[in-house]
Amino acid sequence: MKKVLVIIILLFSVISCNKTAEKVEIKVTKPKTKKVEFGFNYADFNVLQDTIKKGDSFGSIIQRQNIGDKKVYDVVEQIKDSFNVRSIRYHKPYTILRSKNKTNKLQVFIYQPDALTYYVVDFRDSIAKAYKKIKPVTLKRKIIGGVLKSSLSETLGNESVETALASRITKVFSWSIDFFKLKKGDRYGLIFTERFINGKTYDGVEDLEAAFFEYKGKIIYAFPFEQDTTSGKVEYYDDQGRTLKNFFLKTPIKFSRITSRFTANRFHPVQHTWKAHKGTDYAAPTGTPISTTASGVVEATGYTAGNGNFVKVKHNGTYSTQYLHMSRILVKRGQRVTQGQTIGLVGSTGLATGPHVCYRFWKNGVQVDALRLNLPTGESLTGNSRTRFMKQIEPLKRELDSIGNL
């Protein structure tokens, strides 16, 4: 009987403890985070965010708000020296801050023409005031490298770097590297700075400090250098002070692939006969820009049944190039063009089974294989410029070499 009483007492004790635990349970609610943007605490206003739509104007937007006894014309006159209301553009964001009382009166209008800049029109005084602000930008240095596992664009994308850097890199190395021929497993290293707005919002790449790529078993470096410190002009050089900017670009199209090479005997895919192919075919989507590989004068433009729309450029007394099968020609005969300038768009006019450009090359009036030529290079640094350059790149090269274990 005593044992039974002890068990009953213990059961009541457990139940009492559980009830007590339930009574003291407290729910903790986290306070709402206050958002501060453009220098205003959103908790103090009724906030409306939208984008400029077709038919909108500064006047029509604020007229829809409670602007009290203010007139739109008077407001525009008061702020015209600080903010041109006609500059607002479609799809750009704006924010309206209104009072939290029952009048819901317009207090502030904020317009953002780009990620970095914003204009504030303040209605809180009797006279409207406007001012322009630039968000603070922080530069952060980034170093990446290793081996290519896919294309350059995909590799950078996997490193959370904007694809625009791939275009910049291609331009820097365009005289030295045919990026279509980079292979998986080739090593690379990049040192660059990125912009961040307000210390957190990514805003792209600022500068390319240094880079290297392994190409056909050889390491090719690129370092920016300002030879004339008064000009502000920056060129890229390799680790020996040799310019990367040669007389000719490697290819007339960025990010493409070679589908047919220069050969004395090829089976023509349209004519179904064996004949010489005196050019290099680069496949690319219709409309892709075609660049002249060197500066010169447009010698001829036109159309033939075989070549389709074409452009021929004379570079000097020795070299000429021709670009075939264009969907559109963008230059005229006799026009002077600069290296890298877009002269036409990829197409499939003439005898072509698909969109591509056939790139042809003449040396002393004879058609030759551009991929096998030892083409003229640019000048190298000498004297004090070379000494200053070698000292400047020494720490950068050490960093690059440590990335690629060179």
mmCIF file of C-alpha atoms in Angstrom:
data_model
loop_
_atom_site.group_PDB
_atom_site.id
_atom_site.type_symbol
_atom_site.label_atom_id
_atom_site.label_comp_id
_atom_site.label_asym_id
_atom_site.label_seq_id
_atom_site.Cartn_x
_atom_site.Cartn_y
_atom_site.Cartn_z
ATOM 1 C CA MET A 1 0.000 0.000 0.000
ATOM 2 C CA LYS A 2 2.885 2.356 0.806
ATOM 3 C CA LYS A 3 4.443 1.613 -2.571
ATOM 4 C CA VAL A 4 1.199 2.533 -4.322
ATOM 5 C CA LEU A 5 1.021 5.864 -2.434
ATOM 6 C CA VAL A 6 4.614 6.695 -3.384
ATOM 7 C CA ILE A 7 3.892 6.039 -7.085
ATOM 8 C CA ILE A 8 0.753 8.250 -6.994
ATOM 9 C CA ILE A 9 2.678 11.098 -5.339
ATOM 10 C CA LEU A 10 5.450 10.872 -7.983
ATOM 11 C CA LEU A 11 2.902 10.981 -10.819
ATOM 12 C CA PHE A 12 1.275 14.124 -9.404
ATOM 13 C CA SER A 13 4.719 15.711 -9.054
ATOM 14 C CA VAL A 14 5.565 15.106 -12.746
ATOM 15 C CA ILE A 15 2.182 16.479 -13.874
ATOM 16 C CA SER A 16 2.631 19.566 -11.679
ATOM 17 C CA CYS A 17 6.109 20.177 -13.108
ATOM 18 C CA ASN A 18 4.814 19.951 -16.682
ATOM 19 C CA LYS A 19 2.008 22.425 -15.914
ATOM 20 C CA THR A 20 4.495 24.800 -14.331
ATOM 21 C CA ALA A 21 6.767 24.537 -17.406
ATOM 22 C CA GLU A 22 3.842 25.368 -19.672
ATOM 23 C CA LYS A 23 3.007 28.478 -17.620
ATOM 24 C CA VAL A 24 6.522 29.949 -17.756
ATOM 25 C CA GLU A 25 7.010 29.402 -21.524
ATOM 26 C CA ILE A 26 7.692 32.813 -23.166
ATOM 27 C CA LYS A 27 7.602 33.622 -26.902
ATOM 28 C CA VAL A 28 10.342 35.995 -28.037
ATOM 29 C CA THR A 29 9.494 38.201 -31.010
ATOM 30 C CA LYS A 30 12.371 39.792 -32.915
ATOM 31 C CA PRO A 31 11.926 43.510 -33.539
ATOM 32 C CA LYS A 32 11.471 44.545 -37.182
ATOM 33 C CA THR A 33 14.619 45.859 -38.816
ATOM 34 C CA LYS A 34 14.345 49.493 -39.867
ATOM 35 C CA LYS A 35 15.342 50.116 -43.484
ATOM 36 C CA VAL A 36 17.415 53.199 -44.162
ATOM 37 C CA GLU A 37 18.011 54.134 -47.797
ATOM 38 C CA PHE A 38 18.990 57.372 -49.582
ATOM 39 C CA GLY A 39 19.509 58.845 -46.122
ATOM 40 C CA PHE A 40 15.859 58.359 -45.064
ATOM 41 C CA ASN A 41 14.427 55.978 -42.469
ATOM 42 C CA TYR A 42 11.548 54.233 -44.225
ATOM 43 C CA ALA A 43 9.833 53.618 -40.867
ATOM 44 C CA ASP A 44 9.059 57.355 -40.729
ATOM 45 C CA PHE A 45 7.132 57.387 -44.038
ATOM 46 C CA ASN A 46 4.584 55.637 -46.182
ATOM 47 C CA VAL A 47 6.804 54.321 -48.967
ATOM 48 C CA LEU A 48 5.874 53.854 -52.633
ATOM 49 C CA GLN A 49 8.385 52.327 -55.075
ATOM 50 C CA ASP A 50 7.808 52.097 -58.821
ATOM 51 C CA THR A 51 9.451 52.582 -62.226
ATOM 52 C CA ILE A 52 8.933 55.240 -64.879
ATOM 53 C CA LYS A 53 6.327 54.003 -67.340
ATOM 54 C CA LYS A 54 5.442 55.110 -70.848
ATOM 55 C CA GLY A 55 3.584 58.405 -70.649
ATOM 56 C CA ASP A 56 4.960 59.254 -67.207
ATOM 57 C CA SER A 57 6.650 62.560 -66.499
ATOM 58 C CA PHE A 58 7.900 64.127 -63.314
ATOM 59 C CA GLY A 59 4.839 66.369 -63.296
ATOM 60 C CA SER A 60 2.317 63.582 -63.840
ATOM 61 C CA ILE A 61 3.901 61.428 -61.117
ATOM 62 C CA ILE A 62 3.879 64.056 -58.367
ATOM 63 C CA GLN A 63 0.479 65.389 -59.477
ATOM 64 C CA ARG A 64 -0.988 62.000 -58.513
ATOM 65 C CA GLN A 65 0.265 62.582 -54.974
ATOM 66 C CA ASN A 66 -1.034 65.012 -52.370
ATOM 67 C CA ILE A 67 1.333 67.954 -52.979
ATOM 68 C CA GLY A 68 -0.756 70.405 -50.957
ATOM 69 C CA ASP A 69 -0.922 73.942 -52.330
ATOM 70 C CA LYS A 70 2.234 73.547 -54.445
ATOM 71 C CA LYS A 71 1.977 73.871 -58.238
ATOM 72 C CA VAL A 72 3.927 71.512 -60.508
ATOM 73 C CA TYR A 73 5.213 74.410 -62.627
ATOM 74 C CA ASP A 74 6.521 76.223 -59.538
ATOM 75 C CA VAL A 75 8.254 73.070 -58.282
ATOM 76 C CA VAL A 76 9.986 72.528 -61.652
ATOM 77 C CA GLU A 77 11.202 76.154 -61.626
ATOM 78 C CA GLN A 78 12.484 75.861 -58.054
ATOM 79 C CA ILE A 79 14.597 72.762 -58.746
ATOM 80 C CA LYS A 80 15.663 73.302 -62.397
ATOM 81 C CA ASP A 81 19.260 74.207 -61.502
ATOM 82 C CA SER A 82 19.717 70.952 -59.580
ATOM 83 C CA PHE A 83 17.502 68.470 -61.391
ATOM 84 C CA ASN A 84 16.381 68.489 -65.029
ATOM 85 C CA VAL A 85 12.973 66.818 -64.806
ATOM 86 C CA ARG A 86 13.076 66.060 -68.552
ATOM 87 C CA SER A 87 15.988 63.689 -67.979
ATOM 88 C CA ILE A 88 13.868 60.926 -66.455
ATOM 89 C CA ARG A 89 13.748 57.792 -68.627
ATOM 90 C CA TYR A 90 11.472 54.771 -68.981
ATOM 91 C CA HIS A 91 12.040 51.762 -66.728
ATOM 92 C CA LYS A 92 14.198 53.713 -64.277
ATOM 93 C CA PRO A 93 13.164 53.309 -60.602
ATOM 94 C CA TYR A 94 11.790 56.009 -58.353
ATOM 95 C CA THR A 95 10.714 56.138 -54.708
ATOM 96 C CA ILE A 96 8.068 58.341 -53.124
ATOM 97 C CA LEU A 97 7.998 59.029 -49.377
ATOM 98 C CA ARG A 98 4.703 60.256 -47.940
ATOM 99 C CA SER A 99 3.692 61.361 -44.461
ATOM 100 C CA LYS A 100 2.326 58.672 -42.173
ATOM 101 C CA ASN A 101 -0.647 60.727 -40.980
ATOM 102 C CA LYS A 102 -4.047 60.679 -42.620
ATOM 103 C CA THR A 103 -3.107 63.376 -45.177
ATOM 104 C CA ASN A 104 -0.546 61.026 -46.802
ATOM 105 C CA LYS A 105 1.193 64.150 -48.091
ATOM 106 C CA LEU A 106 4.138 63.937 -50.504
ATOM 107 C CA GLN A 107 7.387 64.505 -48.646
ATOM 108 C CA VAL A 108 10.209 63.300 -50.889
ATOM 109 C CA PHE A 109 10.652 62.123 -54.509
ATOM 110 C CA ILE A 110 13.787 60.062 -55.326
ATOM 111 C CA TYR A 111 14.856 59.173 -58.891
ATOM 112 C CA GLN A 112 17.636 56.708 -59.796
ATOM 113 C CA PRO A 113 19.067 57.092 -63.327
ATOM 114 C CA ASP A 114 21.638 54.360 -62.604
ATOM 115 C CA ALA A 115 22.858 52.089 -59.824
ATOM 116 C CA LEU A 116 25.295 54.680 -58.514
ATOM 117 C CA THR A 117 23.428 58.003 -58.775
ATOM 118 C CA TYR A 118 20.173 59.318 -57.365
ATOM 119 C CA TYR A 119 18.326 62.644 -57.247
ATOM 120 C CA VAL A 120 16.261 63.778 -54.271
ATOM 121 C CA VAL A 121 13.437 66.320 -54.522
ATOM 122 C CA ASP A 122 12.443 67.409 -51.004
ATOM 123 C CA PHE A 123 8.917 68.868 -50.615
ATOM 124 C CA ARG A 124 8.946 69.264 -46.833
ATOM 125 C CA ASP A 125 9.690 73.013 -46.851
ATOM 126 C CA SER A 126 7.587 75.703 -48.487
ATOM 127 C CA ILE A 127 10.060 75.772 -51.386
ATOM 128 C CA ALA A 128 10.987 72.466 -52.995
ATOM 129 C CA LYS A 129 14.697 71.645 -53.037
ATOM 130 C CA ALA A 130 16.644 69.118 -55.128
ATOM 131 C CA TYR A 131 20.109 67.639 -54.913
ATOM 132 C CA LYS A 132 22.184 64.919 -56.515
ATOM 133 C CA LYS A 133 23.944 62.167 -54.569
ATOM 134 C CA ILE A 134 26.524 59.549 -55.515
ATOM 135 C CA LYS A 135 26.447 56.356 -53.501
ATOM 136 C CA PRO A 136 29.795 55.449 -51.916
ATOM 137 C CA VAL A 137 31.800 52.900 -53.926
ATOM 138 C CA THR A 138 34.186 50.400 -52.368
ATOM 139 C CA LEU A 139 36.845 48.643 -54.437
ATOM 140 C CA LYS A 140 37.722 45.084 -53.479
ATOM 141 C CA ARG A 141 40.679 43.201 -54.909
ATOM 142 C CA LYS A 142 40.012 39.675 -56.150
ATOM 143 C CA ILE A 143 42.401 36.927 -57.221
ATOM 144 C CA ILE A 144 41.194 33.809 -59.040
ATOM 145 C CA GLY A 145 42.943 31.082 -60.987
ATOM 146 C CA GLY A 146 43.430 27.419 -61.587
ATOM 147 C CA VAL A 147 42.619 25.350 -64.644
ATOM 148 C CA LEU A 148 39.919 25.943 -67.228
ATOM 149 C CA LYS A 149 37.087 23.443 -66.898
ATOM 150 C CA SER A 150 34.951 25.008 -69.598
ATOM 151 C CA SER A 151 34.838 28.236 -71.654
ATOM 152 C CA LEU A 152 36.283 31.453 -70.238
ATOM 153 C CA SER A 153 32.788 32.939 -69.763
ATOM 154 C CA GLU A 154 31.535 29.858 -67.916
ATOM 155 C CA THR A 155 34.687 29.710 -65.799
ATOM 156 C CA LEU A 156 34.233 33.326 -64.707
ATOM 157 C CA GLY A 157 30.527 32.727 -64.116
ATOM 158 C CA ASN A 158 31.384 29.855 -61.763
ATOM 159 C CA GLU A 159 33.591 32.316 -59.848
ATOM 160 C CA SER A 160 30.652 34.789 -59.592
ATOM 161 C CA VAL A 161 32.421 37.314 -61.832
ATOM 162 C CA GLU A 162 30.496 39.344 -64.415
ATOM 163 C CA THR A 163 30.819 37.999 -67.971
ATOM 164 C CA ALA A 164 31.875 41.466 -69.182
ATOM 165 C CA LEU A 165 35.313 40.660 -67.772
ATOM 166 C CA ALA A 166 35.607 37.879 -70.368
ATOM 167 C CA SER A 167 35.171 40.457 -73.146
ATOM 168 C CA ARG A 168 37.793 42.713 -71.563
ATOM 169 C CA ILE A 169 40.258 39.825 -71.254
ATOM 170 C CA THR A 170 39.597 38.741 -74.838
ATOM 171 C CA LYS A 171 40.350 42.262 -76.026
ATOM 172 C CA VAL A 172 43.620 42.439 -74.056
ATOM 173 C CA PHE A 173 44.865 39.080 -75.388
ATOM 174 C CA SER A 174 43.246 39.288 -78.836
ATOM 175 C CA TRP A 175 46.630 39.778 -80.541
ATOM 176 C CA SER A 176 48.271 36.869 -78.710
ATOM 177 C CA ILE A 177 45.643 34.207 -78.020
ATOM 178 C CA ASP A 178 42.996 32.559 -80.144
ATOM 179 C CA PHE A 179 40.480 31.870 -77.364
ATOM 180 C CA PHE A 180 38.763 29.229 -79.498
ATOM 181 C CA LYS A 181 41.886 27.111 -79.007
ATOM 182 C CA LEU A 182 42.088 27.271 -75.211
ATOM 183 C CA LYS A 183 41.627 23.752 -73.854
ATOM 184 C CA LYS A 184 40.209 22.293 -70.667
ATOM 185 C CA GLY A 185 43.098 21.950 -68.269
ATOM 186 C CA ASP A 186 44.934 25.063 -69.466
ATOM 187 C CA ARG A 187 45.987 27.195 -66.495
ATOM 188 C CA TYR A 188 44.998 30.790 -65.895
ATOM 189 C CA GLY A 189 45.319 33.504 -63.262
ATOM 190 C CA LEU A 190 43.556 36.855 -62.875
ATOM 191 C CA ILE A 191 44.005 39.775 -60.493
ATOM 192 C CA PHE A 192 41.338 42.479 -60.692
ATOM 193 C CA THR A 193 39.267 44.886 -58.613
ATOM 194 C CA GLU A 194 35.478 44.889 -58.277
ATOM 195 C CA ARG A 195 33.135 47.760 -57.410
ATOM 196 C CA PHE A 196 30.595 47.510 -54.602
ATOM 197 C CA ILE A 197 27.979 50.217 -53.998
ATOM 198 C CA ASN A 198 27.427 50.994 -50.318
ATOM 199 C CA GLY A 199 29.929 48.246 -49.599
ATOM 200 C CA LYS A 200 27.531 45.418 -50.521
ATOM 201 C CA THR A 201 25.848 45.815 -53.947
ATOM 202 C CA TYR A 202 28.042 44.371 -56.718
ATOM 203 C CA ASP A 203 28.600 46.854 -59.561
ATOM 204 C CA GLY A 204 31.041 45.101 -61.881
ATOM 205 C CA VAL A 205 34.772 45.014 -62.541
ATOM 206 C CA GLU A 206 36.821 48.191 -62.185
ATOM 207 C CA ASP A 207 40.340 47.246 -63.350
ATOM 208 C CA LEU A 208 42.286 44.257 -64.609
ATOM 209 C CA GLU A 209 45.591 44.418 -62.689
ATOM 210 C CA ALA A 210 47.312 41.383 -64.167
ATOM 211 C CA ALA A 211 46.561 38.110 -65.933
ATOM 212 C CA PHE A 212 48.084 35.048 -67.522
ATOM 213 C CA PHE A 213 46.817 32.215 -69.708
ATOM 214 C CA GLU A 214 48.423 28.983 -70.760
ATOM 215 C CA TYR A 215 48.167 28.812 -74.559
ATOM 216 C CA LYS A 216 49.617 25.981 -76.630
ATOM 217 C CA GLY A 217 51.832 25.030 -73.707
ATOM 218 C CA LYS A 218 53.201 28.553 -73.232
ATOM 219 C CA ILE A 219 52.353 31.023 -70.428
ATOM 220 C CA ILE A 220 51.352 34.454 -71.768
ATOM 221 C CA TYR A 221 51.198 37.311 -69.251
ATOM 222 C CA ALA A 222 49.417 40.668 -69.452
ATOM 223 C CA PHE A 223 50.272 43.684 -67.285
ATOM 224 C CA PRO A 224 48.813 47.194 -67.773
ATOM 225 C CA PHE A 225 51.383 49.979 -68.008
ATOM 226 C CA GLU A 226 51.237 53.716 -68.620
ATOM 227 C CA GLN A 227 54.381 54.474 -70.608
ATOM 228 C CA ASP A 228 53.642 58.198 -70.869
ATOM 229 C CA THR A 229 52.429 59.196 -67.401
ATOM 230 C CA THR A 230 50.975 62.467 -68.724
ATOM 231 C CA SER A 231 48.764 60.868 -71.391
ATOM 232 C CA GLY A 232 46.747 58.509 -69.182
ATOM 233 C CA LYS A 233 46.915 55.899 -71.982
ATOM 234 C CA VAL A 234 47.352 52.330 -70.732
ATOM 235 C CA GLU A 235 48.647 49.465 -72.872
ATOM 236 C CA TYR A 236 49.251 45.816 -71.949
ATOM 237 C CA TYR A 237 52.643 44.118 -72.048
ATOM 238 C CA ASP A 238 53.978 40.636 -71.303
ATOM 239 C CA ASP A 239 56.451 39.786 -68.544
ATOM 240 C CA GLN A 240 59.394 40.852 -70.746
ATOM 241 C CA GLY A 241 57.962 44.250 -71.633
ATOM 242 C CA ARG A 242 56.829 43.191 -75.106
ATOM 243 C CA THR A 243 53.571 44.756 -76.225
ATOM 244 C CA LEU A 244 50.579 42.435 -76.600
ATOM 245 C CA LYS A 245 49.172 44.696 -79.294
ATOM 246 C CA ASN A 246 50.302 43.357 -82.643
ATOM 247 C CA PHE A 247 49.629 44.550 -86.161
ATOM 248 C CA PHE A 248 46.859 41.946 -86.649
ATOM 249 C CA LEU A 249 44.189 40.491 -84.373
ATOM 250 C CA LYS A 250 44.133 36.707 -84.150
ATOM 251 C CA THR A 251 40.536 36.409 -85.370
ATOM 252 C CA PRO A 252 37.783 38.595 -86.880
ATOM 253 C CA ILE A 253 35.114 37.265 -84.468
ATOM 254 C CA LYS A 254 35.030 36.861 -80.686
ATOM 255 C CA PHE A 255 33.862 33.590 -79.132
ATOM 256 C CA SER A 256 33.427 31.424 -82.211
ATOM 257 C CA ARG A 257 34.888 28.206 -83.563
ATOM 258 C CA ILE A 258 36.812 27.226 -86.678
ATOM 259 C CA THR A 259 34.758 24.972 -88.961
ATOM 260 C CA SER A 260 37.064 24.867 -91.987
ATOM 261 C CA ARG A 261 40.724 25.704 -92.510
ATOM 262 C CA PHE A 262 42.890 26.908 -95.373
ATOM 263 C CA THR A 263 43.604 23.913 -97.608
ATOM 264 C CA ALA A 264 44.577 23.097 -101.198
ATOM 265 C CA ASN A 265 41.836 20.466 -101.475
ATOM 266 C CA ARG A 266 38.485 20.417 -99.672
ATOM 267 C CA PHE A 267 35.120 18.873 -100.515
ATOM 268 C CA HIS A 268 32.825 21.896 -100.983
ATOM 269 C CA PRO A 269 29.632 21.372 -98.934
ATOM 270 C CA VAL A 270 27.413 23.213 -101.455
ATOM 271 C CA GLN A 271 29.021 22.527 -104.843
ATOM 272 C CA HIS A 272 29.903 18.913 -103.900
ATOM 273 C CA THR A 273 33.273 19.052 -105.632
ATOM 274 C CA TRP A 274 36.869 18.934 -104.425
ATOM 275 C CA LYS A 275 38.559 22.323 -104.647
ATOM 276 C CA ALA A 276 40.923 24.649 -102.767
ATOM 277 C CA HIS A 277 39.622 26.569 -99.757
ATOM 278 C CA LYS A 278 41.768 29.676 -99.465
ATOM 279 C CA GLY A 279 40.444 30.977 -96.184
ATOM 280 C CA THR A 280 39.486 30.118 -92.603
ATOM 281 C CA ASP A 281 35.808 29.677 -91.687
ATOM 282 C CA TYR A 282 34.568 30.869 -88.292
ATOM 283 C CA ALA A 283 31.027 29.793 -87.367
ATOM 284 C CA ALA A 284 28.904 32.188 -85.317
ATOM 285 C CA PRO A 285 25.235 33.146 -84.990
ATOM 286 C CA THR A 286 23.734 35.420 -87.643
ATOM 287 C CA GLY A 287 24.263 39.068 -86.674
ATOM 288 C CA THR A 288 27.525 38.508 -84.755
ATOM 289 C CA PRO A 289 29.858 41.511 -85.305
ATOM 290 C CA ILE A 290 32.793 40.974 -87.681
ATOM 291 C CA SER A 291 35.892 43.078 -86.945
ATOM 292 C CA THR A 292 38.694 44.085 -89.263
ATOM 293 C CA THR A 293 41.845 42.438 -87.926
ATOM 294 C CA ALA A 294 44.050 45.454 -88.717
ATOM 295 C CA SER A 295 43.652 49.129 -89.595
ATOM 296 C CA GLY A 296 43.479 50.096 -93.254
ATOM 297 C CA VAL A 297 41.257 51.300 -96.096
ATOM 298 C CA VAL A 298 38.215 49.447 -97.444
ATOM 299 C CA GLU A 299 39.351 48.333 -100.887
ATOM 300 C CA ALA A 300 36.070 46.744 -102.015
ATOM 301 C CA THR A 301 32.562 45.847 -100.874
ATOM 302 C CA GLY A 302 29.828 44.044 -102.771
ATOM 303 C CA TYR A 303 28.128 40.774 -103.545
ATOM 304 C CA THR A 304 29.014 37.737 -105.651
ATOM 305 C CA ALA A 305 27.241 34.420 -106.048
ATOM 306 C CA GLY A 306 30.014 32.553 -104.253
ATOM 307 C CA ASN A 307 31.197 35.070 -101.658
ATOM 308 C CA GLY A 308 27.836 36.605 -100.805
ATOM 309 C CA ASN A 309 28.177 40.017 -99.147
ATOM 310 C CA PHE A 310 31.878 40.743 -98.639
ATOM 311 C CA VAL A 311 34.352 43.422 -97.535
ATOM 312 C CA LYS A 312 38.030 43.602 -98.526
ATOM 313 C CA VAL A 313 40.477 45.796 -96.570
ATOM 314 C CA LYS A 314 43.936 46.897 -97.725
ATOM 315 C CA HIS A 315 46.234 47.345 -94.715
ATOM 316 C CA ASN A 316 49.470 48.409 -96.410
ATOM 317 C CA GLY A 317 51.594 47.527 -99.432
ATOM 318 C CA THR A 318 52.014 43.971 -98.156
ATOM 319 C CA TYR A 319 48.805 42.784 -96.476
ATOM 320 C CA SER A 320 45.072 42.675 -97.321
ATOM 321 C CA THR A 321 42.174 40.763 -95.745
ATOM 322 C CA GLN A 322 38.682 39.817 -96.914
ATOM 323 C CA TYR A 323 35.511 38.848 -95.012
ATOM 324 C CA LEU A 324 32.779 36.826 -96.783
ATOM 325 C CA HIS A 325 29.119 35.720 -96.396
ATOM 326 C CA MET A 326 27.992 38.756 -94.368
ATOM 327 C CA SER A 327 24.333 39.307 -93.604
ATOM 328 C CA ARG A 328 25.020 43.037 -93.623
ATOM 329 C CA ILE A 329 27.872 45.312 -94.732
ATOM 330 C CA LEU A 330 28.546 48.279 -92.417
ATOM 331 C CA VAL A 331 31.327 50.136 -94.274
ATOM 332 C CA LYS A 332 31.831 51.738 -97.688
ATOM 333 C CA ARG A 333 34.560 51.507 -100.291
ATOM 334 C CA GLY A 334 37.345 54.016 -99.612
ATOM 335 C CA GLN A 335 36.482 54.283 -95.899
ATOM 336 C CA ARG A 336 39.360 54.188 -93.396
ATOM 337 C CA VAL A 337 38.836 51.599 -90.655
ATOM 338 C CA THR A 338 40.678 50.937 -87.401
ATOM 339 C CA GLN A 339 41.745 47.606 -85.943
ATOM 340 C CA GLY A 340 38.831 45.908 -84.177
ATOM 341 C CA GLN A 341 36.193 48.104 -85.857
ATOM 342 C CA THR A 342 32.951 46.311 -86.781
ATOM 343 C CA ILE A 343 32.718 46.207 -90.588
ATOM 344 C CA GLY A 344 29.806 43.805 -90.999
ATOM 345 C CA LEU A 345 27.619 41.118 -89.452
ATOM 346 C CA VAL A 346 27.813 37.340 -89.756
ATOM 347 C CA GLY A 347 25.431 35.773 -92.253
ATOM 348 C CA SER A 348 25.101 32.925 -94.738
ATOM 349 C CA THR A 349 24.891 34.785 -98.067
ATOM 350 C CA GLY A 350 26.471 33.262 -101.178
ATOM 351 C CA LEU A 351 27.586 29.616 -101.125
ATOM 352 C CA ALA A 352 27.193 28.856 -97.429
ATOM 353 C CA THR A 353 25.428 26.083 -95.533
ATOM 354 C CA GLY A 354 25.121 28.125 -92.334
ATOM 355 C CA PRO A 355 26.068 31.432 -90.696
ATOM 356 C CA HIS A 356 29.827 32.017 -90.642
ATOM 357 C CA VAL A 357 32.547 34.317 -91.934
ATOM 358 C CA CYS A 358 35.220 33.120 -94.331
ATOM 359 C CA TYR A 359 38.382 35.072 -93.457
ATOM 360 C CA ARG A 360 40.872 35.422 -96.321
ATOM 361 C CA PHE A 361 44.393 36.813 -96.154
ATOM 362 C CA TRP A 362 46.750 38.194 -98.827
ATOM 363 C CA LYS A 363 50.499 38.724 -98.522
ATOM 364 C CA ASN A 364 52.171 40.457 -101.469
ATOM 365 C CA GLY A 365 49.122 39.694 -103.613
ATOM 366 C CA VAL A 366 49.071 35.953 -102.850
ATOM 367 C CA GLN A 367 46.395 34.271 -100.702
ATOM 368 C CA VAL A 368 47.999 32.581 -97.680
ATOM 369 C CA ASP A 369 46.980 30.785 -94.484
ATOM 370 C CA ALA A 370 46.626 33.487 -91.786
ATOM 371 C CA LEU A 371 46.956 30.893 -89.011
ATOM 372 C CA ARG A 372 50.462 29.886 -90.155
ATOM 373 C CA LEU A 373 51.949 33.348 -90.669
ATOM 374 C CA ASN A 374 54.500 34.997 -88.412
ATOM 375 C CA LEU A 375 52.743 38.348 -88.392
ATOM 376 C CA PRO A 376 54.425 41.656 -87.496
ATOM 377 C CA THR A 377 54.374 42.613 -83.817
ATOM 378 C CA GLY A 378 54.288 45.952 -82.026
ATOM 379 C CA GLU A 379 57.093 47.742 -80.207
ATOM 380 C CA SER A 380 58.619 46.694 -76.891
ATOM 381 C CA LEU A 381 59.497 48.848 -73.888
ATOM 382 C CA THR A 382 63.069 50.139 -73.701
ATOM 383 C CA GLY A 383 65.285 52.238 -71.420
ATOM 384 C CA ASN A 384 63.775 53.847 -68.327
ATOM 385 C CA SER A 385 60.245 52.763 -69.315
ATOM 386 C CA ARG A 386 61.252 49.107 -69.282
ATOM 387 C CA THR A 387 63.089 49.509 -65.959
ATOM 388 C CA ARG A 388 60.037 51.134 -64.369
ATOM 389 C CA PHE A 389 57.741 48.486 -65.859
ATOM 390 C CA MET A 390 59.811 45.521 -64.620
ATOM 391 C CA LYS A 391 59.876 46.960 -61.092
ATOM 392 C CA GLN A 392 56.112 47.592 -61.178
ATOM 393 C CA ILE A 393 55.148 44.064 -62.274
ATOM 394 C CA GLU A 394 57.518 42.150 -59.970
ATOM 395 C CA PRO A 395 55.041 41.678 -57.056
ATOM 396 C CA LEU A 396 52.133 41.086 -59.453
ATOM 397 C CA LYS A 397 53.998 38.366 -61.310
ATOM 398 C CA ARG A 398 54.839 36.647 -58.005
ATOM 399 C CA GLU A 399 51.124 36.608 -57.145
ATOM 400 C CA LEU A 400 50.174 35.222 -60.559
ATOM 401 C CA ASP A 401 52.841 32.542 -60.410
ATOM 402 C CA SER A 402 51.656 31.449 -56.964
ATOM 403 C CA ILE A 403 48.102 31.090 -58.309
ATOM 404 C CA GLY A 404 49.118 28.833 -61.164
ATOM 405 C CA ASN A 405 51.970 27.096 -59.333
ATOM 406 C CA LEU A 406 54.316 28.203 -62.103
#
